[in-house]
Short mmCIF file of C-alpha atoms (C1' of nucleotides) in Angstrom, two decimals:
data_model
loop_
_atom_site.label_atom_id
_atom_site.label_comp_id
_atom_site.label_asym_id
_atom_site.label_seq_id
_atom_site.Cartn_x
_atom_site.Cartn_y
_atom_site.Cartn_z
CA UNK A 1 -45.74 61.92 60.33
CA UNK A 2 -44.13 62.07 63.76
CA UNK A 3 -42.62 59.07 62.95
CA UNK A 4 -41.32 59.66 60.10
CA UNK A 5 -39.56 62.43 61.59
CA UNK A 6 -38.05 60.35 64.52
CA UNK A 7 -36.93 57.67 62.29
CA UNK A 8 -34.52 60.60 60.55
CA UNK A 9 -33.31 62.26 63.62
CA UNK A 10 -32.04 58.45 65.06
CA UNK A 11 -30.66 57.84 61.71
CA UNK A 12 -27.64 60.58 62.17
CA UNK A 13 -26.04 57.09 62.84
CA UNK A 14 -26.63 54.68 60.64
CA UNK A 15 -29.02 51.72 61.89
CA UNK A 16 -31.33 49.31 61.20
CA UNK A 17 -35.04 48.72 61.67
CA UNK A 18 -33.88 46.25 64.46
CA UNK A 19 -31.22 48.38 65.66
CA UNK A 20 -34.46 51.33 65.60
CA UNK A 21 -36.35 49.33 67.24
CA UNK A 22 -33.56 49.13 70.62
CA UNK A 23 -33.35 52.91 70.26
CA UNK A 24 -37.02 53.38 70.76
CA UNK A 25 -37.21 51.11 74.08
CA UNK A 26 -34.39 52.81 75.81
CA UNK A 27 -35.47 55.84 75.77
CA UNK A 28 -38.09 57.06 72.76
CA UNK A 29 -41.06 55.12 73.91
CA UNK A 30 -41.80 57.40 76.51
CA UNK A 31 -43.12 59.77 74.47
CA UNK A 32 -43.31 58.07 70.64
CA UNK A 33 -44.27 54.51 71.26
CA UNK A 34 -43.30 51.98 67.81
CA UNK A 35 -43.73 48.78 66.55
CA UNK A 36 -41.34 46.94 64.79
CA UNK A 37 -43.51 46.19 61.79
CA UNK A 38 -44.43 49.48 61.69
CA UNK A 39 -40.72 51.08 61.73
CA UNK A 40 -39.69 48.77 58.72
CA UNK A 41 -43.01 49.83 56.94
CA UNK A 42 -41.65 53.44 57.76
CA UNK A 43 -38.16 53.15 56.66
CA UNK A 44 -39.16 51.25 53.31
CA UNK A 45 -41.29 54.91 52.31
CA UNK A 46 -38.43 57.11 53.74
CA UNK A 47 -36.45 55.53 51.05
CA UNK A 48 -38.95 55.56 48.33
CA UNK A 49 -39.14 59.40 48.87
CA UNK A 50 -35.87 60.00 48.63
CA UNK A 51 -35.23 60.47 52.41
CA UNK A 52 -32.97 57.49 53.48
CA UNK A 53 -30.90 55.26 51.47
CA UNK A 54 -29.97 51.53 52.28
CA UNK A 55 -27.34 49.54 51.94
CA UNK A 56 -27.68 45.57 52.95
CA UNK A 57 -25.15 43.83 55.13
CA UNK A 58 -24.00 41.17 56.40
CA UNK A 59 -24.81 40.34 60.41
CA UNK A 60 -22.00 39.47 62.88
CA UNK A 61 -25.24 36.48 64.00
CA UNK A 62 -28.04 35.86 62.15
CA UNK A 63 -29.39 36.98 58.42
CA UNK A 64 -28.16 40.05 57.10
CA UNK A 65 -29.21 43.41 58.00
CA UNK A 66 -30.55 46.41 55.67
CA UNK A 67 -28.67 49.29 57.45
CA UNK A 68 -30.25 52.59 56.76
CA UNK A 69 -28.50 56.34 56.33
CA UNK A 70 -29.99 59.88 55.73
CA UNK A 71 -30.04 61.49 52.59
CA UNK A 72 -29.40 65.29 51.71
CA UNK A 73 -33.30 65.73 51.36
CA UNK A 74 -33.63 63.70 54.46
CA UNK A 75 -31.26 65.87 56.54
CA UNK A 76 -32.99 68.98 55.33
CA UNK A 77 -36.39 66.99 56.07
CA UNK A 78 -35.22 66.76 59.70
CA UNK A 79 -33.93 70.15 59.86
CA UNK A 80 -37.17 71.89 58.80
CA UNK A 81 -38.84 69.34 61.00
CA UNK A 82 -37.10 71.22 64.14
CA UNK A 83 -37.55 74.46 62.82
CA UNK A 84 -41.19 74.42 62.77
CA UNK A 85 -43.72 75.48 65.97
CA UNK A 86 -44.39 72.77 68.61
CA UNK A 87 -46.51 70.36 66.97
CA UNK A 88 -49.58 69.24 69.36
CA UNK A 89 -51.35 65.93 69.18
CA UNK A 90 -54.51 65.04 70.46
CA UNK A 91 -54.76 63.10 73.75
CA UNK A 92 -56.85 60.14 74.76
CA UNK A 93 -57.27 58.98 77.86
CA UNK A 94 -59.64 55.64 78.29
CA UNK A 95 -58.84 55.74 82.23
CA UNK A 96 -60.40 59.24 82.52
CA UNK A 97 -63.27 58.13 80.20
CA UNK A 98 -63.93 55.43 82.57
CA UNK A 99 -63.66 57.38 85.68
CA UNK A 100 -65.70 59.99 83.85
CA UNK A 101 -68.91 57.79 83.55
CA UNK A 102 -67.97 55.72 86.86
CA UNK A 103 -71.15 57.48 89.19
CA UNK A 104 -72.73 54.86 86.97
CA UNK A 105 -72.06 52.25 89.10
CA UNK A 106 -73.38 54.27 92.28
CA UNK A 107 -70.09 52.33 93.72
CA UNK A 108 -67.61 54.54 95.40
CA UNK A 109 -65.81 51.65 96.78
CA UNK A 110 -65.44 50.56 93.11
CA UNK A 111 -64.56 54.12 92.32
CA UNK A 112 -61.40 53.99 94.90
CA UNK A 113 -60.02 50.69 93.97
CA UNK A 114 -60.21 52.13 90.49
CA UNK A 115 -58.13 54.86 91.62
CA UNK A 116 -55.70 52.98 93.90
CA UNK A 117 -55.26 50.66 90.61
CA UNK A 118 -54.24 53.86 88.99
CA UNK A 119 -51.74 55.21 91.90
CA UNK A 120 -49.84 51.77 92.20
CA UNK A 121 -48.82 52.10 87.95
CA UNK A 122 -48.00 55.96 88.53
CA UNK A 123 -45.96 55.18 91.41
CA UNK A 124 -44.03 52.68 89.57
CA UNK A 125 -43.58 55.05 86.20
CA UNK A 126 -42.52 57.80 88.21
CA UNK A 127 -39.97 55.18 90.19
CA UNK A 128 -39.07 54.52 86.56
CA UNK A 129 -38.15 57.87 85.71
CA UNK A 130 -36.64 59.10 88.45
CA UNK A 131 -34.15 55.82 88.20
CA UNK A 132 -33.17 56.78 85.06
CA UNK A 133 -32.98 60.57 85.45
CA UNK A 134 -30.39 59.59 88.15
CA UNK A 135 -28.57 56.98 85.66
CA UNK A 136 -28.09 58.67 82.71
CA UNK A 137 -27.64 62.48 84.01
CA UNK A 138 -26.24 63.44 87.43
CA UNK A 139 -29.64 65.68 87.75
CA UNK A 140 -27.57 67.81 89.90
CA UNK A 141 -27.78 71.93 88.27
CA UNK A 142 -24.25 71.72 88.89
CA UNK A 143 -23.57 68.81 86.23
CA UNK A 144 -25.98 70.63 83.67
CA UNK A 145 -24.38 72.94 83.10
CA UNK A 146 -21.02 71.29 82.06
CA UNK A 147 -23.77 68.84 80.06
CA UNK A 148 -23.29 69.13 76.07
CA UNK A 149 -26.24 70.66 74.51
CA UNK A 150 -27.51 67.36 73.25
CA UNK A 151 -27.23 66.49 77.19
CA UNK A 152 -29.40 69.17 77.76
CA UNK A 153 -32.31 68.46 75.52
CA UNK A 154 -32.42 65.12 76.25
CA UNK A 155 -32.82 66.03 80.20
CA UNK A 156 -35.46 68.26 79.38
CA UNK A 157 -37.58 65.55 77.87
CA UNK A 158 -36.93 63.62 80.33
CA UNK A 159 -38.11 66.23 83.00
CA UNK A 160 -41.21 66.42 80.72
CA UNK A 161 -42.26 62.92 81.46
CA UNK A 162 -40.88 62.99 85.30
CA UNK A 163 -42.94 65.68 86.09
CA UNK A 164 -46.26 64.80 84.23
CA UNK A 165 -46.14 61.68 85.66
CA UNK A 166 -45.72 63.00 89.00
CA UNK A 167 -48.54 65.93 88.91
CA UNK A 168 -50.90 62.17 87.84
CA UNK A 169 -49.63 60.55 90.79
CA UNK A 170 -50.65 63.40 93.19
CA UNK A 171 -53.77 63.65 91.56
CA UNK A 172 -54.18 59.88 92.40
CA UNK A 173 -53.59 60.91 96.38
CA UNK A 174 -55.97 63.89 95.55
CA UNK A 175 -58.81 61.84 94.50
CA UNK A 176 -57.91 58.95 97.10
CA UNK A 177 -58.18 61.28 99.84
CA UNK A 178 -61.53 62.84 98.59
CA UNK A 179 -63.10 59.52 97.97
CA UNK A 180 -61.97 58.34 100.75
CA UNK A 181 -63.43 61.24 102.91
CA UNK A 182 -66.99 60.91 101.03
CA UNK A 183 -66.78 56.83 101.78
CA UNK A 184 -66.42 58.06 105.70
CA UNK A 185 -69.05 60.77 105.45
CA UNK A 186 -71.66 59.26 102.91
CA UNK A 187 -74.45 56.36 103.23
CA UNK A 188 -73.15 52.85 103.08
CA UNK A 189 -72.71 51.58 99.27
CA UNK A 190 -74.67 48.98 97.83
CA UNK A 191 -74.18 45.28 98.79
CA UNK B 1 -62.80 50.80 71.67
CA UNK B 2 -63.14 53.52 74.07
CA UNK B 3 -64.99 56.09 71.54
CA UNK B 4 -67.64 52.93 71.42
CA UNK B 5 -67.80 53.08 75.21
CA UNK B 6 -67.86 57.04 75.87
CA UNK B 7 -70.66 56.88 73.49
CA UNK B 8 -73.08 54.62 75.49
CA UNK B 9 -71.99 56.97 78.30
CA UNK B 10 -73.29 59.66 76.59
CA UNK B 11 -76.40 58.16 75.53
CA UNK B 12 -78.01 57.61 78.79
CA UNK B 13 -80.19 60.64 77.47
CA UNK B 14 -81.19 59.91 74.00
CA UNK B 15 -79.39 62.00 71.39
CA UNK B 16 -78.24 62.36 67.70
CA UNK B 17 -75.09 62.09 66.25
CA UNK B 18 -75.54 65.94 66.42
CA UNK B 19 -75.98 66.86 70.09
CA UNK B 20 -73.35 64.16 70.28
CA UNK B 21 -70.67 65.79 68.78
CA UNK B 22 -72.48 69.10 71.03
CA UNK B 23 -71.39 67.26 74.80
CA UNK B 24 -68.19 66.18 73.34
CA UNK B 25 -66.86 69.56 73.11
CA UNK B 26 -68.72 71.15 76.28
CA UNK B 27 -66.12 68.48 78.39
CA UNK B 28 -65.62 65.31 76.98
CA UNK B 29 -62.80 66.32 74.34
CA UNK B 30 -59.85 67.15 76.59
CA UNK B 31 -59.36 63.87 77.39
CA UNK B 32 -61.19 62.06 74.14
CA UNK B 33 -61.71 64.49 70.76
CA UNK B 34 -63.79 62.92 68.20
CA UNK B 35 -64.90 64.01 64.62
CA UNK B 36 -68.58 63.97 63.72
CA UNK B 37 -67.62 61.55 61.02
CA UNK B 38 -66.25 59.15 63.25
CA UNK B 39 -69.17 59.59 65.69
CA UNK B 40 -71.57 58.83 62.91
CA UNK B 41 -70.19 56.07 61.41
CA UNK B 42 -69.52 54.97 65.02
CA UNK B 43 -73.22 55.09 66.24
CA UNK B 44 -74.12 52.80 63.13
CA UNK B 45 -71.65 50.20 64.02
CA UNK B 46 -72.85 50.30 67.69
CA UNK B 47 -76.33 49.93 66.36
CA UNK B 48 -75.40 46.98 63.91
CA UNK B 49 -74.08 45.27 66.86
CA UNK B 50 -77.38 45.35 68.87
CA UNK B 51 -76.19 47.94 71.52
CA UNK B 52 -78.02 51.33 70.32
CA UNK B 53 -81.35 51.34 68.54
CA UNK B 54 -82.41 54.38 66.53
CA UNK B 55 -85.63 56.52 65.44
CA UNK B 56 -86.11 59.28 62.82
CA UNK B 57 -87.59 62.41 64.07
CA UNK B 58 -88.77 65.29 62.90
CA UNK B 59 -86.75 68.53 63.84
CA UNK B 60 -87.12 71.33 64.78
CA UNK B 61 -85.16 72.96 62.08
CA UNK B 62 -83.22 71.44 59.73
CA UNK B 63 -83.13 67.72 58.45
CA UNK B 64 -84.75 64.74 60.36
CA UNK B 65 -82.60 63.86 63.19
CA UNK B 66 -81.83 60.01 63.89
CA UNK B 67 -81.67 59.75 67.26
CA UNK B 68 -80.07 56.92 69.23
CA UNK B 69 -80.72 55.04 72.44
CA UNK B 70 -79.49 52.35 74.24
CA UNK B 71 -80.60 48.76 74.65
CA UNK B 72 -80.54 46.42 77.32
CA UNK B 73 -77.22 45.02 75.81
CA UNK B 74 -75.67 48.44 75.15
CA UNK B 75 -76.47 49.16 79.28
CA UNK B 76 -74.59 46.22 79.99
CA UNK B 77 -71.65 46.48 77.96
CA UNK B 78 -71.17 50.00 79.71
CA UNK B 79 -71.09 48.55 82.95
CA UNK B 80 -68.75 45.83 81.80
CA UNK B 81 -66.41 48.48 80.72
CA UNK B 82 -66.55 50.74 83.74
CA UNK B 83 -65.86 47.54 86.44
CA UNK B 84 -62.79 47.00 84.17
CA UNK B 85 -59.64 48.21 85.42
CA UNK B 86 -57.76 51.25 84.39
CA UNK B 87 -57.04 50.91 80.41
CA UNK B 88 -53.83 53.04 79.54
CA UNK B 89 -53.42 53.96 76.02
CA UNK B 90 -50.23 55.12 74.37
CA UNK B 91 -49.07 58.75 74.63
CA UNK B 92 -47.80 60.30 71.80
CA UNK B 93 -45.81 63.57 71.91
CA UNK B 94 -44.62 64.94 68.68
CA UNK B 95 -43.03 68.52 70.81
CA UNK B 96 -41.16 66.46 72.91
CA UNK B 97 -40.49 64.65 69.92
CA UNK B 98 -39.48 67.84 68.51
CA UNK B 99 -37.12 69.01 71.84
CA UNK B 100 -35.30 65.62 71.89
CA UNK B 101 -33.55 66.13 68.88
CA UNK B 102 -33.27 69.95 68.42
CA UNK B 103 -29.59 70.04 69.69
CA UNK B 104 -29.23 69.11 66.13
CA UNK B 105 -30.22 73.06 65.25
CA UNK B 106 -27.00 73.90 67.25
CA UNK B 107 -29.34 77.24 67.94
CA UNK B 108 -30.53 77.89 71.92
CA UNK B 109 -32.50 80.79 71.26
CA UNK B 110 -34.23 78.50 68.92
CA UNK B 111 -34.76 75.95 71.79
CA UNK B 112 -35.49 78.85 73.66
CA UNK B 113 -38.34 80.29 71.87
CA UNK B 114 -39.87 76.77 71.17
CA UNK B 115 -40.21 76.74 74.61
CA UNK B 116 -41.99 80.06 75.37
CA UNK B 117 -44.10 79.08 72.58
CA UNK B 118 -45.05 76.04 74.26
CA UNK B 119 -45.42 77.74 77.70
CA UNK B 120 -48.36 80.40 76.03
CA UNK B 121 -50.48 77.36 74.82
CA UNK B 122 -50.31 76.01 78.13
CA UNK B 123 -50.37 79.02 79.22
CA UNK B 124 -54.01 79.18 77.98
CA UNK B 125 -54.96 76.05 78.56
CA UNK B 126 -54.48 75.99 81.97
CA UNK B 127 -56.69 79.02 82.65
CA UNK B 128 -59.48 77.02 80.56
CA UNK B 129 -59.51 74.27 82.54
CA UNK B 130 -59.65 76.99 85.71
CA UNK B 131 -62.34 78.81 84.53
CA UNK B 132 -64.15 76.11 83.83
CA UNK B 133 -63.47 74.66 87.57
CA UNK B 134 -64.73 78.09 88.66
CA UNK B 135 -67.67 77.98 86.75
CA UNK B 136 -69.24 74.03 86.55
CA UNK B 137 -67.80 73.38 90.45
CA UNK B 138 -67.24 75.72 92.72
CA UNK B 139 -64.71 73.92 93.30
CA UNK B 140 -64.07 74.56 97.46
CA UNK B 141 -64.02 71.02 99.30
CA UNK B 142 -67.06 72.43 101.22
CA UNK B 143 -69.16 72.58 98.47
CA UNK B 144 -67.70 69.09 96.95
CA UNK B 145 -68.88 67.66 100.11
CA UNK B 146 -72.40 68.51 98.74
CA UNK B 147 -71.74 67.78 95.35
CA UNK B 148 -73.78 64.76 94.13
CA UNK B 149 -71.62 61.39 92.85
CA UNK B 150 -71.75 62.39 89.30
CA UNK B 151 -70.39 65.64 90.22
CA UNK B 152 -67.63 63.98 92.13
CA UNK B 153 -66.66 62.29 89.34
CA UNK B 154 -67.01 64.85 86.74
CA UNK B 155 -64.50 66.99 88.86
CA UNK B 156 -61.81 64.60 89.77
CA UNK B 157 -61.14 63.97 85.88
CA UNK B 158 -61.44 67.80 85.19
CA UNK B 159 -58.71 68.03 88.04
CA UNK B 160 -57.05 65.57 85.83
CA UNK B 161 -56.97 67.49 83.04
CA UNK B 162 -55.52 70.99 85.40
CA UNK B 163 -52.94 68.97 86.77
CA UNK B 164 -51.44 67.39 84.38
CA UNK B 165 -51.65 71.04 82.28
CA UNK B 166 -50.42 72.37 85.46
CA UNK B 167 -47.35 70.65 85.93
CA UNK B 168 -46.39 70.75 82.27
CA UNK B 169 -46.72 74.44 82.64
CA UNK B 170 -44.29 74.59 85.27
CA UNK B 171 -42.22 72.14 83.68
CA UNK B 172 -41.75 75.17 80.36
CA UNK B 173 -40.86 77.44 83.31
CA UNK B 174 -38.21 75.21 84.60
CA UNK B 175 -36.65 74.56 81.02
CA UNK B 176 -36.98 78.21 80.27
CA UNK B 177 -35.05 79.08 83.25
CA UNK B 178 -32.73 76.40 82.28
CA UNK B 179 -32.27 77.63 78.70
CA UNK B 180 -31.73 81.22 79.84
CA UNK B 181 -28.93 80.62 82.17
CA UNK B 182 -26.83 78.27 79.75
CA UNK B 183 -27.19 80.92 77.13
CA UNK B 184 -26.36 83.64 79.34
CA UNK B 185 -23.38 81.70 79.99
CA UNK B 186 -22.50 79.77 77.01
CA UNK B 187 -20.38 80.38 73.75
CA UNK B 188 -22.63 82.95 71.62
CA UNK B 189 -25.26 81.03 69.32
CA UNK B 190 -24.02 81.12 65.72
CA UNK B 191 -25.74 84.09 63.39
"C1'" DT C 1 -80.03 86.85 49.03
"C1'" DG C 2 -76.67 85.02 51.74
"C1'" DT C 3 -75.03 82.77 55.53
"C1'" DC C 4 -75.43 80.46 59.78
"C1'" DA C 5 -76.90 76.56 62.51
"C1'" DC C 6 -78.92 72.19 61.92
"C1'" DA C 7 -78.23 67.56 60.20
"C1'" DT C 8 -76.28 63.31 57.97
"C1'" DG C 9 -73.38 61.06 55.64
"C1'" DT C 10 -69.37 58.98 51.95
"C1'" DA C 11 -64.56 58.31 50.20
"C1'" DA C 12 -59.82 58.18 50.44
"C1'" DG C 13 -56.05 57.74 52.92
"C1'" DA C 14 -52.77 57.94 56.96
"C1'" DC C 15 -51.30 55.64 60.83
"C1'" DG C 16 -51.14 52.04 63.91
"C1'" DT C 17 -51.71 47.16 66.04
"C1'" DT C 18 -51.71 42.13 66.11
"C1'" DA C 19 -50.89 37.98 64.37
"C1'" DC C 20 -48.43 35.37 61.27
"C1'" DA C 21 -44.30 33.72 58.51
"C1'" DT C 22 -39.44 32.83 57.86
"C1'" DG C 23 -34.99 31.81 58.87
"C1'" DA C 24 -29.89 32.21 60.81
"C1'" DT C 25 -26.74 31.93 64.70
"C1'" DT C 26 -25.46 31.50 69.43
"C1'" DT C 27 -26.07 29.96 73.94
"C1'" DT C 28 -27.78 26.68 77.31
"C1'" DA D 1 -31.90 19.67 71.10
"C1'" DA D 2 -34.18 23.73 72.55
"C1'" DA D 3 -34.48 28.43 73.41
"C1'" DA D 4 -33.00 33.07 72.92
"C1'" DT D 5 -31.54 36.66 70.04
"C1'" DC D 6 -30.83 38.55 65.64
"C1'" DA D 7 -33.25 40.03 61.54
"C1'" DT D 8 -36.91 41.16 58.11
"C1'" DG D 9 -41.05 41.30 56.61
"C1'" DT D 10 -46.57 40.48 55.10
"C1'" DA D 11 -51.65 40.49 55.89
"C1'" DA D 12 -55.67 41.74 58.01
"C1'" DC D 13 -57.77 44.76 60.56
"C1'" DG D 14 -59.14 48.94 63.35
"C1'" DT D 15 -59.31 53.77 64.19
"C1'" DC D 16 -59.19 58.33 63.01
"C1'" DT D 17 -58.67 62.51 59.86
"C1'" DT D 18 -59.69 65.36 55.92
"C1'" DA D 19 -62.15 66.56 52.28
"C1'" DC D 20 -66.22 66.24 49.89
"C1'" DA D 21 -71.39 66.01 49.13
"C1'" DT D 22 -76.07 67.25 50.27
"C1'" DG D 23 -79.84 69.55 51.95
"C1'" DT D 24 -83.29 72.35 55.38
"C1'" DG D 25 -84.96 76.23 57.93
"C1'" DA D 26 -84.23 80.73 60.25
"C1'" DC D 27 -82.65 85.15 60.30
"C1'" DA D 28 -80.31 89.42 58.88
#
DNA sequence: TGTCACATGTAAGACGTTACATGATTTT
DNA sequence: AAAATCATGTAACGTCTTACATGTGACA
């Protein structure tokens, strides 16, 4: 559904699946991850239903490309999409399912390398973030507020991942520090 | 993959597809929801594949319950999972989703109240996950010190869960705050 | 008598992944 | 000549959701 709905707000330019594809690694897959085969399967019912049309063309390199635009419905689609109430998905989290049942092992040493594990890829993600939050915007409040609107949502996101992503990697420290503290205190672990 | 796994978790105490759906929503469904029908069909694949075995009994009231336990092979196949390391699934965000585009409404207070919308839910979710730290833990490091492993772990993914919540609280504060000031200072929105 | 809690399932479909298949053009 | 990039797709499979179907026993 989600999908669906992401696929019309890129397509205020026209693009192809390909060109989709690009969009969603600089920038999308932070919080809408896609496959190509799954964003051509997309934009092939978008057009059945009326909400994109497509036009094929021929590629500058390589075999020509089916570029698709919006539609009246599918502008309206898009529209009503923003218009409605936050949508909320469920959340899965394997790690925390593992961690979860981890006394299982009666291995705290296990247990901390499990969470250091987890620290090092948080550290990096938030690295990540915080690289591009000081690419693409200025991050400054200063340079906000002389930011276009569009500017402005897109920072927001943005600060939505930076600062999730953060409050995990604390966590990580959180945990470290307790583990490490029972480690000190506790009896010896097995083996 | 991981709904397999939490359920051999679970099922260190014997239990029906029932009382399994019961302990996934007293704590296991903030960071993994599941459907009964997905649980039961679930528990007969898991069965098929030599990791549960299962007996009718009798209830109390109601229908006879089927009732699972695990086997030598199901034991080990938890283990296997939990010495794996950290498995990261995709995170999908249809509000952010949502945000990213909604410049397209050309309508702040629109942005606006999405927002405050968004901060209620978390809002309340937030003071679940404290009451429930209040409650289960009582949560002081003193006490955590006396806390047995399982505990331990139990608590450092609910932390998981308030922190994340948490910071994405904070993080609707900050874009409210944002929101307010740029339309306090911007162009009037149109009607 | 009705409805709630107990209890187990099936069917259809939406959404997504992975692996596979094909082929052109440009760069090395 | 090989590899990278451009470009589009199919097939098989896995997971999960929603809606439907069925029935018992306790209690108000």
């Amino acid at each position: 559904m989600s999908l669906d709905r992401i696929l019309l707000g890129l397509l205020r330019e026209p693009a192809s699946g390909y060109d989709l594809k690009a969009l969603f690694e600089s920038g999308i897959d932070f919080f809408w991850p896609a496959e190509l085969s799954q964003i051509y399967r997309t934009l092939r019912r978008l057009e059945s239903e009326g909400l994109l049309r497509s036009t094929q063309q021929p590629s500058a390199r390589g075999p020509s490309r089916r570029v698709y635009s919006l539609t009246a419905a599918g502008r309206r689609e898009l529209q009503e999409w923003l218009r409605r109430e936050p949508v909320f998905d469920d959340e899965r989290y394997s790690y925390v399912a593992q961690l979860f049942f981890m006394a299982e092992l009666d291995d705290l040493e296990h247990t901390l390398a499990f969470l250091e594990q987890l620290r090092e890829k948080r550290a990096a993600q938030v690295d990540g973030f915080r690289r591009v939050e000081e690419e693409v915007f200025r991050s400054t409040d200063e340079s906000l507020d002389e930011a276009s609107d569009e500017e402005l949502h897109r920072h927001l996101t943005l600060r939505a991942g930076l600062l999730t992503s953060s409050a995990r990697l604390q966590w990580c420290d959180e945990a470290i520090a307790l583990l490490r503290r029972r480690i000190r205190q506790g009896k010896p672990h097995p083996a």
